[in-house]
Coordinates of C-alpha atoms in Angstrom, one line a residue:
Chain A
X263 CA 94.0 138.7 95.8
X264 CA 95.6 139.8 98.9
X265 CA 92.3 138.0 100.7
X266 CA 92.5 134.7 98.8
X267 CA 96.0 134.3 99.8
X268 CA 95.5 135.2 103.2
X269 CA 92.3 132.8 103.4
X270 CA 94.5 130.6 102.0
X271 CA 97.3 130.8 105.0
X272 CA 95.2 130.9 107.4
X273 CA 92.9 127.5 105.8
X274 CA 96.9 126.0 105.8
X275 CA 97.5 126.9 109.6
X276 CA 94.2 125.7 110.8
X277 CA 94.7 122.2 109.0
X278 CA 98.9 122.1 110.2
X279 CA 97.3 122.5 113.6
X280 CA 94.2 120.0 113.5
X281 CA 96.6 117.7 112.1
X282 CA 99.1 118.3 115.0
X283 CA 96.8 117.5 118.1
X284 CA 95.3 114.8 116.6
X285 CA 98.7 113.3 116.3
X286 CA 99.1 114.0 119.9
X287 CA 95.9 112.8 120.8
X288 CA 96.0 109.6 118.9
X289 CA 99.4 107.6 119.6
X290 CA 98.7 105.0 117.0
X291 CA 99.6 107.1 114.6
X292 CA 102.8 107.4 116.2
X293 CA 103.2 104.1 115.4
X294 CA 106.5 103.0 114.2
X295 CA 109.2 99.6 114.2
X296 CA 112.0 100.3 116.2
X297 CA 115.2 99.4 115.1
X298 CA 117.6 99.4 117.5
X299 CA 115.7 97.9 120.1
X300 CA 113.6 95.0 117.2
X301 CA 113.0 91.1 119.1
X302 CA 113.6 90.0 115.5
X303 CA 110.6 88.3 113.0
X304 CA 109.1 86.6 115.4
X305 CA 107.1 89.8 115.5
X306 CA 105.4 90.9 112.7
X307 CA 103.2 94.2 113.9
X308 CA 105.1 97.1 114.0
X309 CA 106.6 97.8 117.6
X310 CA 104.7 100.3 119.1
X311 CA 106.4 103.4 121.5
X312 CA 104.9 103.8 125.0
X313 CA 102.4 106.4 125.9
X314 CA 101.7 106.5 128.7
X315 CA 98.1 106.8 129.6
X316 CA 97.6 108.4 132.9
X317 CA 94.0 110.6 132.6
X318 CA 95.9 113.7 133.0
X319 CA 94.1 117.2 132.7
X320 CA 90.3 115.4 134.0
X321 CA 89.9 113.2 130.9
X322 CA 89.0 109.7 131.7
X323 CA 91.2 107.0 130.1
X324 CA 90.1 103.8 130.2
X325 CA 93.7 102.5 131.4
X326 CA 94.7 104.8 134.2
X327 CA 95.4 102.2 136.6
X328 CA 98.0 100.6 134.5
X329 CA 100.7 103.1 135.5
X330 CA 100.2 102.3 139.1
X331 CA 99.6 98.6 138.2
X332 CA 102.7 98.1 137.2
X333 CA 104.2 100.0 139.8
X334 CA 102.7 97.5 142.3
X335 CA 103.9 94.2 140.6
X336 CA 107.0 96.0 140.2
X337 CA 107.6 97.0 143.8
X338 CA 105.8 93.5 144.8
X339 CA 103.0 95.0 146.5
X340 CA 101.2 92.8 144.3
X341 CA 101.8 89.1 144.3
X342 CA 100.4 86.0 143.2
X343 CA 98.6 87.4 140.0
X344 CA 97.8 84.9 137.0
X345 CA 97.2 86.9 133.9
X346 CA 97.6 90.5 133.0
X347 CA 94.8 92.7 133.4
X348 CA 93.3 92.5 129.8
X349 CA 92.1 96.1 130.4
X350 CA 96.1 96.5 130.8
X351 CA 97.1 94.0 128.0
X352 CA 97.3 97.2 125.2
X353 CA 99.5 99.2 128.0
X354 CA 101.3 96.8 129.1
X355 CA 102.3 95.6 125.2
X356 CA 102.7 99.2 124.3
X357 CA 105.6 99.2 127.0
X358 CA 107.2 96.4 127.0
X359 CA 107.6 96.7 122.6
X360 CA 109.0 100.3 123.1
X361 CA 111.3 102.7 124.1
X362 CA 110.4 103.3 128.3
X363 CA 111.0 99.3 128.8
X364 CA 114.5 100.2 127.1
X365 CA 115.5 102.6 129.2
X366 CA 114.1 101.3 132.2
X367 CA 116.6 97.9 131.4
X368 CA 119.3 100.6 131.0
X369 CA 119.3 101.7 134.1
X370 CA 118.7 98.7 136.0
X371 CA 122.0 97.5 134.1
X372 CA 123.6 101.3 134.9
X373 CA 123.0 100.7 138.5
X374 CA 124.5 97.2 138.4
X375 CA 128.0 98.2 136.6
X376 CA 128.1 101.4 139.1
X377 CA 128.4 98.9 141.9
X378 CA 130.2 96.3 140.5
X379 CA 133.2 98.3 138.9
X380 CA 133.0 99.7 143.2
X381 CA 133.5 96.3 144.5
X382 CA 137.5 94.8 145.8
X383 CA 137.9 91.6 144.6
X384 CA 139.7 89.0 146.4
X385 CA 141.9 88.0 144.7
X386 CA 140.5 84.1 144.7
X387 CA 137.9 84.1 141.9
X388 CA 135.4 83.3 144.3
X389 CA 133.0 86.9 144.0
X390 CA 129.9 85.7 141.8
X391 CA 126.8 87.0 140.3
X392 CA 124.0 85.4 139.6
X393 CA 121.5 85.6 136.9
X394 CA 118.2 84.5 136.4
X395 CA 117.3 83.6 132.9
X396 CA 113.6 84.3 131.3
X397 CA 113.2 87.6 130.8
X398 CA 116.7 89.1 132.8
X399 CA 119.2 87.4 130.5
X400 CA 116.8 86.5 127.6
X401 CA 113.8 88.1 126.4
X402 CA 110.6 86.3 125.7
X403 CA 109.0 88.7 123.8
X404 CA 108.7 87.6 120.7
X405 CA 106.4 84.9 121.9
X406 CA 104.8 87.4 124.3
X407 CA 104.1 89.0 121.7
X408 CA 102.3 86.6 120.0
X409 CA 98.2 86.8 119.3
X410 CA 97.7 84.1 121.4
X411 CA 99.5 85.0 124.3
X412 CA 99.1 88.6 124.4
X413 CA 101.3 90.1 126.4
X414 CA 100.1 87.7 129.8
X415 CA 97.1 88.8 128.8
X416 CA 95.6 85.2 127.7
X417 CA 96.1 82.6 130.3
X418 CA 99.7 80.4 130.4
X419 CA 100.2 77.2 127.9
X420 CA 102.9 75.4 128.8
X421 CA 102.8 73.2 125.9
X422 CA 103.0 76.4 123.7
X423 CA 105.6 77.9 125.8
X424 CA 108.0 74.9 125.6
X425 CA 107.8 74.1 121.9
X426 CA 108.8 77.9 122.0
X427 CA 111.7 77.8 124.0
X428 CA 112.5 74.9 122.0
X429 CA 113.4 76.6 119.2
X430 CA 116.7 78.3 121.0
X431 CA 115.6 81.7 119.3
X432 CA 115.1 83.7 122.4
X433 CA 116.8 87.3 121.6
X434 CA 119.3 88.9 124.3
X435 CA 118.7 92.1 126.4
X436 CA 120.9 94.3 125.1
X437 CA 121.0 95.8 128.6
X438 CA 121.6 93.2 130.5
X439 CA 124.5 91.5 127.9
X440 CA 126.1 94.5 128.5
X441 CA 126.2 94.3 132.0
X442 CA 127.7 90.6 131.6
X443 CA 130.1 92.1 129.5
X444 CA 131.4 93.9 131.6
X445 CA 131.2 91.7 135.0
X446 CA 133.7 89.6 132.4
X447 CA 135.8 92.2 132.1
X448 CA 135.9 92.9 135.6
X449 CA 136.9 89.5 136.8
X450 CA 133.8 88.9 138.4
X451 CA 132.0 85.5 137.8
X452 CA 128.5 84.9 136.3
X453 CA 126.0 82.0 137.1
X454 CA 123.2 81.9 135.6
X455 CA 120.5 80.2 137.7
X456 CA 116.9 79.5 136.4
X457 CA 113.2 77.6 136.5
X458 CA 113.7 76.2 133.3
X459 CA 113.9 72.2 133.3
X460 CA 117.5 70.6 132.7
X461 CA 115.9 69.0 129.8
X462 CA 116.3 72.0 127.9
X463 CA 120.1 72.4 128.6
X464 CA 121.3 71.9 125.1
X465 CA 118.9 74.5 124.0
X466 CA 119.0 77.4 126.3
X467 CA 123.2 76.5 126.0
X468 CA 122.9 76.7 122.1
X469 CA 120.5 80.3 122.8
X470 CA 123.0 81.6 125.5
X471 CA 126.2 81.2 122.4
X472 CA 123.5 82.6 119.5
X473 CA 123.0 86.0 121.1
X474 CA 126.0 86.6 123.3
X475 CA 126.7 84.7 125.9
X476 CA 129.6 82.3 125.4
X477 CA 131.2 82.6 129.5
X478 CA 129.9 81.4 132.6
X479 CA 131.0 80.1 136.1
X480 CA 127.7 77.7 136.4
X481 CA 124.8 76.8 135.0
X482 CA 122.0 76.0 136.4
X483 CA 119.0 74.3 135.6
X484 CA 115.9 73.0 137.8
X485 CA 116.2 69.1 138.4
X486 CA 113.3 66.6 137.7
X487 CA 113.2 66.3 141.7
X488 CA 113.3 69.6 142.3
X489 CA 110.2 70.6 145.1
X490 CA 108.8 73.8 146.3
X491 CA 108.2 77.1 145.6
X492 CA 110.5 79.6 143.5
X493 CA 112.3 81.1 146.2
X494 CA 113.5 78.1 148.1
X495 CA 114.5 76.5 144.6
X496 CA 116.5 79.4 144.3
X497 CA 117.8 79.9 148.0
X498 CA 119.0 76.1 148.0
X499 CA 120.6 76.6 145.1
X500 CA 122.3 79.9 146.5
X501 CA 123.2 78.5 149.4
X502 CA 124.7 75.9 147.8
X503 CA 127.0 77.9 146.0
X504 CA 128.2 80.0 149.2
X505 CA 128.2 76.9 150.9
X506 CA 131.0 75.8 148.1
X507 CA 133.2 78.9 148.7
X508 CA 131.7 81.8 146.2
X509 CA 130.8 85.3 147.1
X510 CA 127.1 86.3 145.9
X511 CA 128.3 90.0 145.1
X512 CA 125.2 90.2 142.9
X513 CA 122.2 88.9 141.7
X514 CA 120.2 90.0 138.9
X515 CA 116.6 89.1 137.9
X516 CA 113.1 89.9 136.7
X517 CA 110.6 87.9 139.9
X518 CA 110.5 89.1 143.3
X519 CA 111.3 85.1 144.1
X520 CA 114.4 85.5 142.4
X521 CA 115.9 88.5 145.1
X522 CA 114.1 87.3 148.6
X523 CA 114.7 84.1 150.6
X524 CA 118.1 83.5 151.8
X525 CA 121.8 83.8 150.8
X526 CA 120.3 86.5 148.2
X527 CA 123.7 88.4 147.8
X528 CA 125.5 91.8 148.6
X529 CA 122.9 93.5 146.6
X530 CA 120.1 92.6 144.3
X531 CA 118.6 94.0 140.6
X532 CA 115.2 93.6 139.8
X533 CA 114.6 94.4 136.1
X534 CA 111.6 95.3 135.0
X535 CA 108.3 92.7 133.7
X536 CA 105.0 93.3 134.0
X537 CA 104.2 90.1 131.7
X538 CA 103.8 87.2 134.9
X539 CA 104.3 86.9 138.4
X540 CA 106.6 83.7 139.3
X541 CA 105.9 82.9 143.2
Chain B
X91 CA 80.6 139.5 103.9
X92 CA 80.7 135.8 103.5
X93 CA 84.0 135.9 102.6
X94 CA 84.9 138.2 105.8
X95 CA 82.7 135.6 108.6
X96 CA 84.6 132.8 106.2
X97 CA 87.8 134.7 107.4
X98 CA 87.0 135.4 110.7
X99 CA 85.8 131.1 111.6
X100 CA 89.3 130.4 109.9
X101 CA 91.5 132.6 111.5
X102 CA 89.2 131.5 115.4
X103 CA 89.9 127.8 114.2
X104 CA 93.2 128.7 113.5
X105 CA 93.9 130.5 117.4
X106 CA 92.1 127.6 118.9
X107 CA 94.0 125.0 116.8
X108 CA 96.8 126.6 118.5
X109 CA 96.1 127.5 122.1
X110 CA 95.3 123.7 122.3
X111 CA 98.6 122.6 120.9
X112 CA 99.9 125.1 122.8
X113 CA 98.5 123.3 126.2
X114 CA 99.7 120.1 124.9
X115 CA 103.0 120.9 125.0
X116 CA 103.7 123.1 127.7
X117 CA 102.7 121.4 131.2
X118 CA 103.1 124.0 133.0
X119 CA 99.9 126.3 131.5
X120 CA 97.8 123.2 132.9
X121 CA 98.6 123.4 136.4
X122 CA 95.6 123.8 138.7
X123 CA 94.9 123.3 142.6
X124 CA 93.5 119.8 143.2
X125 CA 91.2 120.6 145.2
X126 CA 90.9 116.7 146.1
X127 CA 94.2 116.2 147.3
X128 CA 95.2 119.2 148.9
X129 CA 98.4 119.7 151.2
X130 CA 96.9 122.5 153.1
X131 CA 97.6 126.2 153.1
X132 CA 101.5 125.3 153.5
X133 CA 101.5 125.0 149.4
X134 CA 101.3 128.5 147.9
X135 CA 101.9 127.6 144.2
X136 CA 99.6 125.5 142.3
X137 CA 100.1 121.9 142.3
X138 CA 100.7 120.1 138.9
X139 CA 99.5 117.5 137.6
X140 CA 101.3 114.4 136.7
X141 CA 102.6 114.8 132.8
X142 CA 105.9 112.2 132.2
X143 CA 107.9 112.5 130.3
X144 CA 109.4 109.8 127.9
X145 CA 110.9 110.8 124.8
X146 CA 108.6 109.3 122.4
X147 CA 108.4 109.4 118.7
X148 CA 112.5 110.7 118.9
X149 CA 111.9 113.9 120.5
X150 CA 114.8 114.4 122.9
X151 CA 113.1 115.5 126.3
X152 CA 116.4 116.3 128.7
X153 CA 113.9 114.6 131.4
X154 CA 113.8 111.5 129.8
X155 CA 115.3 109.4 132.3
X156 CA 113.6 110.1 135.5
X157 CA 110.9 107.6 135.2
X158 CA 113.5 105.2 134.5
X159 CA 115.1 106.9 137.8
X160 CA 112.2 106.9 139.9
X161 CA 111.3 102.8 138.5
X162 CA 115.2 101.7 139.8
X163 CA 114.6 103.9 143.0
X164 CA 111.1 102.0 143.9
X165 CA 112.9 98.5 143.1
X166 CA 115.5 99.1 145.5
X167 CA 118.3 98.9 142.4
X168 CA 119.3 102.5 143.2
X169 CA 120.3 102.7 146.9
X170 CA 122.4 105.3 149.2
X171 CA 121.7 108.2 147.3
X172 CA 121.8 111.7 148.6
X173 CA 119.8 114.2 146.2
X174 CA 116.8 114.2 143.2
X175 CA 118.8 114.4 140.1
X176 CA 118.5 118.1 139.6
X177 CA 117.2 117.1 136.2
X178 CA 114.7 115.4 137.8
X179 CA 113.6 117.8 140.6
X180 CA 110.7 119.2 138.0
X181 CA 109.7 115.9 137.1
X182 CA 109.4 114.6 141.0
X183 CA 107.4 117.7 141.9
X184 CA 105.0 117.4 139.0
X185 CA 104.9 113.0 140.5
X186 CA 104.4 114.0 144.0
X187 CA 101.6 116.9 143.6
X188 CA 99.9 115.3 141.4
X189 CA 97.5 112.5 140.0
X190 CA 99.4 109.6 139.4
X191 CA 101.2 109.5 143.2
X192 CA 98.0 109.3 144.5
X193 CA 96.9 106.8 142.2
X194 CA 99.7 105.0 142.8
X195 CA 99.4 104.8 146.6
X196 CA 95.8 104.3 146.0
X197 CA 96.9 100.9 144.7
X198 CA 99.0 100.3 147.5
X199 CA 96.5 100.5 149.5
X200 CA 93.7 98.3 147.8
X201 CA 96.5 95.7 147.7
X202 CA 97.0 95.8 151.2
X203 CA 93.4 96.0 151.8
X204 CA 92.7 92.7 149.2
X205 CA 95.1 90.4 151.3
X206 CA 93.8 92.5 154.9
X207 CA 90.9 91.1 154.1
X208 CA 92.1 87.3 153.3
X209 CA 93.8 87.2 156.6
X210 CA 92.1 84.4 159.3
X211 CA 92.4 85.7 162.8
X212 CA 93.8 83.8 165.4
X213 CA 91.1 85.1 167.8
X214 CA 93.7 85.9 170.5
X215 CA 94.5 89.6 169.1
X216 CA 98.1 89.0 168.8
X217 CA 97.6 90.2 164.7
X218 CA 99.6 93.7 163.7
X219 CA 100.0 95.7 161.3
X220 CA 103.3 97.9 161.5
X221 CA 102.8 101.2 160.0
X222 CA 106.1 103.9 159.2
X223 CA 105.4 107.2 160.2
X224 CA 107.2 109.6 157.5
X225 CA 106.1 109.5 154.0
X226 CA 103.6 106.6 154.4
X227 CA 101.2 107.4 157.7
X228 CA 101.8 111.4 157.6
X229 CA 103.3 113.3 154.9
X230 CA 105.7 116.0 154.4
X231 CA 104.6 116.9 151.5
X232 CA 103.8 121.1 152.7
X233 CA 108.0 120.7 153.7
X234 CA 109.4 119.1 150.6
X235 CA 107.0 120.9 148.2
X236 CA 109.0 124.7 149.8
X237 CA 111.4 126.3 147.6
X238 CA 114.2 125.5 149.9
X239 CA 113.9 121.9 149.6
X240 CA 113.0 121.6 146.0
X241 CA 111.5 117.9 146.3
X242 CA 114.9 116.7 147.8
X243 CA 116.7 117.9 145.3
X244 CA 118.8 120.3 147.7
X245 CA 120.7 118.9 150.4
X246 CA 118.6 117.6 153.9
X247 CA 118.9 120.3 156.5
X248 CA 118.3 118.5 159.9
X249 CA 117.3 121.6 161.6
X250 CA 115.0 122.8 159.5
X251 CA 113.2 119.7 158.3
X252 CA 112.9 119.0 162.8
X253 CA 111.2 122.6 162.9
X254 CA 108.8 121.6 160.4
X255 CA 107.7 118.7 162.3
X256 CA 107.6 120.5 165.7
X257 CA 104.6 122.6 163.8
X258 CA 103.2 118.6 163.6
X259 CA 101.1 119.9 160.7
X260 CA 101.9 117.0 158.7
X261 CA 98.8 115.7 157.0
X262 CA 97.4 112.2 156.2
X263 CA 97.8 109.9 153.5
X264 CA 94.6 109.7 152.4
X265 CA 95.5 105.9 150.7
X266 CA 97.1 104.8 153.9
X267 CA 95.1 106.5 155.9
X268 CA 92.0 104.6 154.6
X269 CA 94.1 100.9 154.8
X270 CA 94.4 101.9 159.0
X271 CA 90.7 102.6 159.5
X272 CA 90.3 99.2 157.2
X273 CA 92.9 97.5 159.4
X274 CA 91.0 98.6 162.5
X275 CA 87.6 96.9 161.4
X276 CA 89.1 93.2 160.6
X277 CA 90.2 93.9 164.0
X278 CA 94.4 94.1 162.9
X279 CA 96.2 96.0 165.0
X280 CA 98.4 98.9 164.0
X281 CA 101.5 99.3 165.3
X282 CA 103.1 102.5 164.5
X283 CA 107.7 102.2 164.3
X284 CA 109.0 105.4 163.1
X285 CA 112.8 106.6 162.8
X286 CA 111.5 110.0 164.2
X287 CA 113.0 110.7 167.8
X288 CA 111.4 110.4 171.2
X289 CA 112.0 114.2 172.1
X290 CA 108.9 114.6 169.2
X291 CA 106.7 111.7 170.9
X292 CA 104.3 114.4 171.8
X293 CA 104.1 116.7 168.6
X294 CA 103.8 113.4 166.9
X295 CA 100.9 112.0 168.9
X296 CA 99.3 114.9 168.1
X297 CA 99.6 115.4 165.0
X298 CA 98.2 111.8 164.0
X299 CA 95.4 112.3 166.3
X300 CA 94.5 116.0 164.1
X301 CA 94.2 114.0 161.1
X302 CA 92.3 111.0 161.9
X303 CA 94.8 108.7 163.2
X304 CA 93.8 108.3 166.8
X305 CA 94.0 104.6 168.0
X306 CA 97.2 102.2 168.4
X307 CA 98.2 98.8 169.7
X308 CA 102.2 100.8 170.1
X309 CA 104.0 103.8 168.3
X310 CA 107.7 103.0 168.7
X311 CA 109.7 106.1 168.0
X312 CA 113.9 106.2 168.3
X313 CA 115.5 106.7 171.4
X314 CA 118.7 108.5 172.4
X315 CA 120.3 105.3 172.8
X316 CA 119.5 103.6 169.3
X317 CA 122.6 103.0 167.2
X318 CA 123.2 101.5 163.7
X319 CA 121.1 101.1 160.6
X320 CA 117.5 101.7 159.8
X321 CA 117.1 98.4 159.1
X322 CA 118.8 97.4 161.6
X323 CA 117.1 99.6 164.8
X324 CA 113.7 98.5 162.9
X325 CA 114.4 94.7 162.6
X326 CA 115.7 94.5 165.9
X327 CA 112.2 96.3 167.1
X328 CA 110.3 93.6 164.6
X329 CA 111.7 91.1 166.8
X330 CA 110.5 92.9 170.1
X331 CA 107.1 92.4 168.6
X332 CA 107.5 89.6 167.9
X333 CA 109.1 87.9 170.9
X334 CA 106.3 89.8 173.2
X335 CA 104.2 87.1 171.1
X336 CA 102.6 89.3 168.8
X337 CA 102.3 88.0 164.7
X338 CA 103.1 91.1 162.5
X339 CA 100.8 90.4 159.0
X340 CA 101.5 93.2 157.8
X341 CA 104.2 95.6 157.0
X342 CA 104.1 99.2 155.1
X343 CA 106.7 101.6 154.5
X344 CA 108.3 104.4 151.9
X345 CA 111.5 103.5 152.1
X346 CA 113.3 99.6 151.7
X347 CA 115.1 99.5 155.0
X348 CA 111.2 99.5 156.0
X349 CA 110.5 96.4 154.3
X350 CA 114.4 94.4 154.7
X351 CA 115.9 92.6 157.5
X352 CA 114.6 90.0 160.1
X353 CA 110.8 89.7 160.8
X354 CA 109.6 91.4 158.4
X355 CA 106.1 90.2 158.2
X356 CA 103.9 88.2 155.6
X357 CA 103.6 90.6 153.7
X358 CA 105.3 94.2 152.8
X359 CA 104.1 96.9 151.0
X360 CA 105.9 99.6 149.3
X361 CA 104.3 103.1 149.1
X362 CA 106.0 105.5 146.6
X363 CA 108.9 107.2 148.1
X364 CA 111.1 109.5 145.1
X365 CA 112.1 112.6 148.0
X366 CA 114.7 110.7 149.9
X367 CA 116.6 107.0 150.4
X368 CA 117.4 106.3 153.9
X369 CA 119.2 102.6 154.0

């Protein structure tokens, strides 16, 4: 009788231990819907939490290089790339729908808010903060999570993307909305500067209103006759702002083309974006 | 008899499973000396492999924010910081002594080499590549891994650091040495531009020679009379190079102050460095 009980206990221990280990090794079992960071009904699949795969302890993991690829993208070392490497599609999806992307965006907002609070305003109301829109102010994740887009691992389709923009359903990026609201309370005026075409002006205004951005000094979209690279376009628009007497105290965007060039502002803030490159 | 054997097997299974799980949860048990990336005798403690702690599956991990902190540092969102946050000291140590830092440096070198191979030289031998030295060309990890430095979590001590520099024992960063050698074969001339004081000229030359850097167009160290910020110093030296007819095709450094300012070069490459900030 005592042997049977011992046998049962040991069996239970063995099964429990194995189950724990299996869960730890297979991240897909951990997938769950993160209700604090849902991107709305567009995403039918559950939201997976990030599990960085770094090939620890000598185990070969096919996605080993995706962490380094992402860092190289975020630091502007890799440029002019057209697609997320197919081997990193799953990694990028896990990252951007997961907790780490949310934490990374929060860290950007925290640093920006700490800096903004240190600014002494001149009293003439000329201090502005330049916000990019896509993947900075608004998120296109409901589009990028689609099976025909695969987080930027499939080629960009202008028609499909514009159809998505036209729905006006892009959610806010919560951390950046928090920065925006803090800047308003501090008396720093937001200026939206985007490469979106002017034809989408009304749909973008409605979309911004719907998710909590109600107030701005200017909303600058790309006119039909604008030519040149993103760096040139954004530099020229920022120069117009400076020539009009504005002081760019801060500048935030998900692309380095938002943050390099002329009149970039007193401080720049890079929002993470491993989905696409705009040069 | 058969019960005893079954009992023994189950016990063995339970113990093995527990041991595996414990190892998986306690990264310190996994520590090992990485012979492929040793930083020499200076590091008495074993080299730990990185295990990013990202607070997955709702578990609270005190170091959750260190990944976001590091990304914010690498993207120049957090500036003018004086110390690695004490809560991230262990994380930074694991990262920088581990596989991920090596992989990240390799990704920088890969991107730089891919770009360098695409450059069409003018035939006059004026194309140069600017290299920073500390944490770019040479590694001070044997110093930063010391218990009285703690990977930058303890305050910087100028006397101690200079004593370390004077030993001339800094190893090369393998990925950057690989980039350097490739550039030489391509006909692009290396220029070392460092904030190290000129008084260390000979010890630095000897150190560079000892670890594999034998050949360069110029080695520029900081003179007694140099004033201003790191951005100003490096910008002015790069401007002198351009005015002397050189073409800066590439520029690599671990600090954004190496890569911003004037005449930064046709492409910049940021080497990871979560140990310290130079503005």
